Amino acid sequence: MPPTGLEAVYLENRDRLVRFLVARGAGDAAEDLLHDLWIKVSARPSGPIDNPLSYLFRAADTLMIDRHRSRTQAQARDHAWSEVSAGEAATSERVVAARQEVARVAQVLAGLGERRATVFRRARLDGVPQRQIAAELGVSLSTVEADLRAACRALVALKDET
């Protein structure tokens, strides 16, 4: 049985579609893209298409746009990765600086007392609601709020020092 509908238009205009993809920058990948195009359009629900040739060219154009976006994102990702790799020495320095900063924060929190440090960790690091923290510690909600404000003020003061 000879092909009909969209398949017949696709097979009849296959060479035109390949030339279109090559002109749009597909190069040697034009045949593969054309195959991808057919897989994509043949999987769509069947139904009448007003202008099947226009539909195929539009779908091919969309495929090329998707390919371009994918390449651009891959290049940006590769560029970012190469920058990170180039900065390996700086990364180890940043790790040391970050560890020192964490030690200073831990020291400030320890200086506030165990309850305030716990309130800060549970609220800001663990994301626990203040009401739940109050229930866990057996204190009022206003005490938790006051402890959290005190911890935040102490950390802001630490940040202002550096």
PDB file of C-alpha atoms in Angstrom:
ATOM      1  CA  MET A   1       0.000   0.000   0.000  1.00  0.00           C
ATOM      2  CA  PRO A   2       1.515   3.354  -1.017  1.00  0.00           C
ATOM      3  CA  PRO A   3       1.972   5.972   1.701  1.00  0.00           C
ATOM      4  CA  THR A   4      -0.715   8.580   2.127  1.00  0.00           C
ATOM      5  CA  GLY A   5      -1.222  11.851   3.965  1.00  0.00           C
ATOM      6  CA  LEU A   6       1.697  13.361   5.833  1.00  0.00           C
ATOM      7  CA  GLU A   7       3.973  10.404   5.094  1.00  0.00           C
ATOM      8  CA  ALA A   8       3.461  10.807   1.347  1.00  0.00           C
ATOM      9  CA  VAL A   9       4.267  14.543   1.548  1.00  0.00           C
ATOM     10  CA  TYR A  10       7.319  13.778   3.691  1.00  0.00           C
ATOM     11  CA  LEU A  11       8.684  11.165   1.265  1.00  0.00           C
ATOM     12  CA  GLU A  12       7.912  13.316  -1.777  1.00  0.00           C
ATOM     13  CA  ASN A  13       9.750  16.338  -0.320  1.00  0.00           C
ATOM     14  CA  ARG A  14      12.500  14.553   1.567  1.00  0.00           C
ATOM     15  CA  ASP A  15      15.313  16.051  -0.522  1.00  0.00           C
ATOM     16  CA  ARG A  16      13.889  19.575  -0.132  1.00  0.00           C
ATOM     17  CA  LEU A  17      13.728  19.089   3.622  1.00  0.00           C
ATOM     18  CA  VAL A  18      17.344  17.893   3.733  1.00  0.00           C
ATOM     19  CA  ARG A  19      18.466  20.936   1.706  1.00  0.00           C
ATOM     20  CA  PHE A  20      16.472  23.176   4.043  1.00  0.00           C
ATOM     21  CA  LEU A  21      18.173  21.686   7.101  1.00  0.00           C
ATOM     22  CA  VAL A  22      21.612  21.992   5.500  1.00  0.00           C
ATOM     23  CA  ALA A  23      20.905  25.638   4.624  1.00  0.00           C
ATOM     24  CA  ARG A  24      19.860  26.244   8.252  1.00  0.00           C
ATOM     25  CA  GLY A  25      23.241  24.953   9.463  1.00  0.00           C
ATOM     26  CA  ALA A  26      22.654  21.249  10.086  1.00  0.00           C
ATOM     27  CA  GLY A  27      25.552  20.195   7.871  1.00  0.00           C
ATOM     28  CA  ASP A  28      26.265  16.472   8.045  1.00  0.00           C
ATOM     29  CA  ALA A  29      23.602  16.034  10.716  1.00  0.00           C
ATOM     30  CA  ALA A  30      20.790  16.927   8.286  1.00  0.00           C
ATOM     31  CA  GLU A  31      19.877  13.299   7.597  1.00  0.00           C
ATOM     32  CA  ASP A  32      19.785  12.486  11.306  1.00  0.00           C
ATOM     33  CA  LEU A  33      17.684  15.554  11.997  1.00  0.00           C
ATOM     34  CA  LEU A  34      15.309  14.618   9.210  1.00  0.00           C
ATOM     35  CA  HIS A  35      14.924  11.180  10.778  1.00  0.00           C
ATOM     36  CA  ASP A  36      14.247  12.830  14.160  1.00  0.00           C
ATOM     37  CA  LEU A  37      11.717  15.069  12.440  1.00  0.00           C
ATOM     38  CA  TRP A  38       9.843  12.105  11.020  1.00  0.00           C
ATOM     39  CA  ILE A  39       9.805  10.328  14.385  1.00  0.00           C
ATOM     40  CA  LYS A  40       8.437  13.463  16.013  1.00  0.00           C
ATOM     41  CA  VAL A  41       5.718  14.231  13.471  1.00  0.00           C
ATOM     42  CA  SER A  42       4.654  10.620  12.975  1.00  0.00           C
ATOM     43  CA  ALA A  43       4.089  10.265  16.728  1.00  0.00           C
ATOM     44  CA  ARG A  44       1.599  13.137  16.804  1.00  0.00           C
ATOM     45  CA  PRO A  45      -2.094  12.339  16.869  1.00  0.00           C
ATOM     46  CA  SER A  46      -3.406  11.770  13.395  1.00  0.00           C
ATOM     47  CA  GLY A  47      -5.741  14.261  11.869  1.00  0.00           C
ATOM     48  CA  PRO A  48      -5.994  16.529   8.882  1.00  0.00           C
ATOM     49  CA  ILE A  49      -3.292  19.135   8.337  1.00  0.00           C
ATOM     50  CA  ASP A  50      -4.203  22.093   6.145  1.00  0.00           C
ATOM     51  CA  ASN A  51      -0.768  22.460   4.562  1.00  0.00           C
ATOM     52  CA  PRO A  52       1.358  19.375   5.290  1.00  0.00           C
ATOM     53  CA  LEU A  53       4.467  20.656   3.501  1.00  0.00           C
ATOM     54  CA  SER A  54       4.400  23.905   5.440  1.00  0.00           C
ATOM     55  CA  TYR A  55       3.851  21.895   8.607  1.00  0.00           C
ATOM     56  CA  LEU A  56       6.960  19.770   7.882  1.00  0.00           C
ATOM     57  CA  PHE A  57       9.122  22.818   7.147  1.00  0.00           C
ATOM     58  CA  ARG A  58       7.903  24.540  10.306  1.00  0.00           C
ATOM     59  CA  ALA A  59       8.630  21.399  12.348  1.00  0.00           C
ATOM     60  CA  ALA A  60      12.114  21.192  10.771  1.00  0.00           C
ATOM     61  CA  ASP A  61      12.719  24.837  11.628  1.00  0.00           C
ATOM     62  CA  THR A  62      11.654  24.221  15.239  1.00  0.00           C
ATOM     63  CA  LEU A  63      13.987  21.241  15.385  1.00  0.00           C
ATOM     64  CA  MET A  64      16.877  23.439  14.241  1.00  0.00           C
ATOM     65  CA  ILE A  65      16.023  26.089  16.849  1.00  0.00           C
ATOM     66  CA  ASP A  66      15.994  23.400  19.551  1.00  0.00           C
ATOM     67  CA  ARG A  67      19.341  22.114  18.278  1.00  0.00           C
ATOM     68  CA  HIS A  68      20.812  25.632  18.362  1.00  0.00           C
ATOM     69  CA  ARG A  69      19.567  26.199  21.911  1.00  0.00           C
ATOM     70  CA  SER A  70      20.973  22.890  23.029  1.00  0.00           C
ATOM     71  CA  ARG A  71      24.371  23.724  21.521  1.00  0.00           C
ATOM     72  CA  THR A  72      24.373  27.197  23.088  1.00  0.00           C
ATOM     73  CA  GLN A  73      23.555  25.772  26.509  1.00  0.00           C
ATOM     74  CA  ALA A  74      26.225  23.102  26.137  1.00  0.00           C
ATOM     75  CA  GLN A  75      28.819  25.710  25.170  1.00  0.00           C
ATOM     76  CA  ALA A  76      27.867  27.908  28.124  1.00  0.00           C
ATOM     77  CA  ARG A  77      28.077  24.904  30.434  1.00  0.00           C
ATOM     78  CA  ASP A  78      31.484  23.928  29.010  1.00  0.00           C
ATOM     79  CA  HIS A  79      32.722  27.509  29.339  1.00  0.00           C
ATOM     80  CA  ALA A  80      31.569  27.715  32.953  1.00  0.00           C
ATOM     81  CA  TRP A  81      33.197  24.367  33.670  1.00  0.00           C
ATOM     82  CA  SER A  82      36.501  25.467  32.140  1.00  0.00           C
ATOM     83  CA  GLU A  83      36.433  28.639  34.258  1.00  0.00           C
ATOM     84  CA  VAL A  84      35.853  26.563  37.375  1.00  0.00           C
ATOM     85  CA  SER A  85      38.656  24.192  36.407  1.00  0.00           C
ATOM     86  CA  ALA A  86      41.014  27.096  35.745  1.00  0.00           C
ATOM     87  CA  GLY A  87      40.276  28.485  39.181  1.00  0.00           C
ATOM     88  CA  GLU A  88      41.210  25.318  41.108  1.00  0.00           C
ATOM     89  CA  ALA A  89      43.944  27.134  43.070  1.00  0.00           C
ATOM     90  CA  ALA A  90      41.529  29.875  43.993  1.00  0.00           C
ATOM     91  CA  THR A  91      38.995  27.243  44.991  1.00  0.00           C
ATOM     92  CA  SER A  92      41.274  25.756  47.649  1.00  0.00           C
ATOM     93  CA  GLU A  93      41.867  29.256  49.041  1.00  0.00           C
ATOM     94  CA  ARG A  94      38.110  29.817  49.130  1.00  0.00           C
ATOM     95  CA  VAL A  95      37.614  26.519  50.955  1.00  0.00           C
ATOM     96  CA  VAL A  96      40.061  27.604  53.652  1.00  0.00           C
ATOM     97  CA  ALA A  97      38.391  31.024  53.928  1.00  0.00           C
ATOM     98  CA  ALA A  98      34.936  29.425  54.106  1.00  0.00           C
ATOM     99  CA  ARG A  99      36.065  27.038  56.853  1.00  0.00           C
ATOM    100  CA  GLN A 100      37.443  29.970  58.833  1.00  0.00           C
ATOM    101  CA  GLU A 101      34.157  31.856  58.391  1.00  0.00           C
ATOM    102  CA  VAL A 102      32.156  28.829  59.548  1.00  0.00           C
ATOM    103  CA  ALA A 103      34.375  28.572  62.616  1.00  0.00           C
ATOM    104  CA  ARG A 104      33.734  32.263  63.431  1.00  0.00           C
ATOM    105  CA  VAL A 105      29.970  31.796  63.020  1.00  0.00           C
ATOM    106  CA  ALA A 106      30.029  28.696  65.235  1.00  0.00           C
ATOM    107  CA  GLN A 107      31.991  30.636  67.856  1.00  0.00           C
ATOM    108  CA  VAL A 108      29.488  33.518  67.807  1.00  0.00           C
ATOM    109  CA  LEU A 109      26.552  31.102  68.099  1.00  0.00           C
ATOM    110  CA  ALA A 110      28.228  29.225  70.965  1.00  0.00           C
ATOM    111  CA  GLY A 111      28.739  32.533  72.748  1.00  0.00           C
ATOM    112  CA  LEU A 112      24.985  33.178  72.632  1.00  0.00           C
ATOM    113  CA  GLY A 113      24.157  30.091  74.641  1.00  0.00           C
ATOM    114  CA  GLU A 114      22.945  26.643  73.736  1.00  0.00           C
ATOM    115  CA  ARG A 115      19.250  27.503  73.392  1.00  0.00           C
ATOM    116  CA  ARG A 116      19.788  30.494  71.082  1.00  0.00           C
ATOM    117  CA  ALA A 117      22.224  28.521  68.953  1.00  0.00           C
ATOM    118  CA  THR A 118      19.738  25.652  68.725  1.00  0.00           C
ATOM    119  CA  VAL A 119      16.894  28.010  67.827  1.00  0.00           C
ATOM    120  CA  PHE A 120      19.001  29.585  65.073  1.00  0.00           C
ATOM    121  CA  ARG A 121      20.116  26.224  63.633  1.00  0.00           C
ATOM    122  CA  ARG A 122      16.621  24.723  63.702  1.00  0.00           C
ATOM    123  CA  ALA A 123      14.958  27.794  62.181  1.00  0.00           C
ATOM    124  CA  ARG A 124      17.522  28.963  59.632  1.00  0.00           C
ATOM    125  CA  LEU A 125      19.402  25.814  58.693  1.00  0.00           C
ATOM    126  CA  ASP A 126      16.812  23.070  59.199  1.00  0.00           C
ATOM    127  CA  GLY A 127      13.834  25.199  58.168  1.00  0.00           C
ATOM    128  CA  VAL A 128      11.726  24.150  61.144  1.00  0.00           C
ATOM    129  CA  PRO A 129       8.755  26.451  61.919  1.00  0.00           C
ATOM    130  CA  GLN A 130       9.166  28.616  65.014  1.00  0.00           C
ATOM    131  CA  ARG A 131       6.057  27.142  66.681  1.00  0.00           C
ATOM    132  CA  GLN A 132       7.546  23.663  66.375  1.00  0.00           C
ATOM    133  CA  ILE A 133      10.865  24.850  67.832  1.00  0.00           C
ATOM    134  CA  ALA A 134       9.015  26.400  70.760  1.00  0.00           C
ATOM    135  CA  ALA A 135       7.208  23.111  71.390  1.00  0.00           C
ATOM    136  CA  GLU A 136      10.430  21.078  71.106  1.00  0.00           C
ATOM    137  CA  LEU A 137      12.289  23.312  73.561  1.00  0.00           C
ATOM    138  CA  GLY A 138       9.342  23.854  75.879  1.00  0.00           C
ATOM    139  CA  VAL A 139       9.467  27.656  75.605  1.00  0.00           C
ATOM    140  CA  SER A 140       7.048  30.267  74.314  1.00  0.00           C
ATOM    141  CA  LEU A 141       6.901  31.412  70.726  1.00  0.00           C
ATOM    142  CA  SER A 142       7.989  34.901  71.778  1.00  0.00           C
ATOM    143  CA  THR A 143      11.108  33.393  73.420  1.00  0.00           C
ATOM    144  CA  VAL A 144      11.981  31.630  70.166  1.00  0.00           C
ATOM    145  CA  GLU A 145      11.462  34.877  68.247  1.00  0.00           C
ATOM    146  CA  ALA A 146      13.646  36.805  70.712  1.00  0.00           C
ATOM    147  CA  ASP A 147      16.382  34.151  70.544  1.00  0.00           C
ATOM    148  CA  LEU A 148      16.288  34.222  66.772  1.00  0.00           C
ATOM    149  CA  ARG A 149      16.532  38.034  66.710  1.00  0.00           C
ATOM    150  CA  ALA A 150      19.513  37.928  69.093  1.00  0.00           C
ATOM    151  CA  ALA A 151      21.290  35.332  66.956  1.00  0.00           C
ATOM    152  CA  CYS A 152      20.658  37.311  63.785  1.00  0.00           C
ATOM    153  CA  ARG A 153      21.922  40.544  65.379  1.00  0.00           C
ATOM    154  CA  ALA A 154      25.102  38.765  66.517  1.00  0.00           C
ATOM    155  CA  LEU A 155      25.717  37.372  63.024  1.00  0.00           C
ATOM    156  CA  VAL A 156      25.110  40.761  61.412  1.00  0.00           C
ATOM    157  CA  ALA A 157      27.640  42.261  63.815  1.00  0.00           C
ATOM    158  CA  LEU A 158      30.110  39.543  62.818  1.00  0.00           C
ATOM    159  CA  LYS A 159      29.533  40.299  59.148  1.00  0.00           C
ATOM    160  CA  ASP A 160      30.062  44.022  59.772  1.00  0.00           C
ATOM    161  CA  GLU A 161      33.437  43.248  61.401  1.00  0.00           C
ATOM    162  CA  THR A 162      34.774  41.567  58.274  1.00  0.00           C
TER     163      THR A 162
END
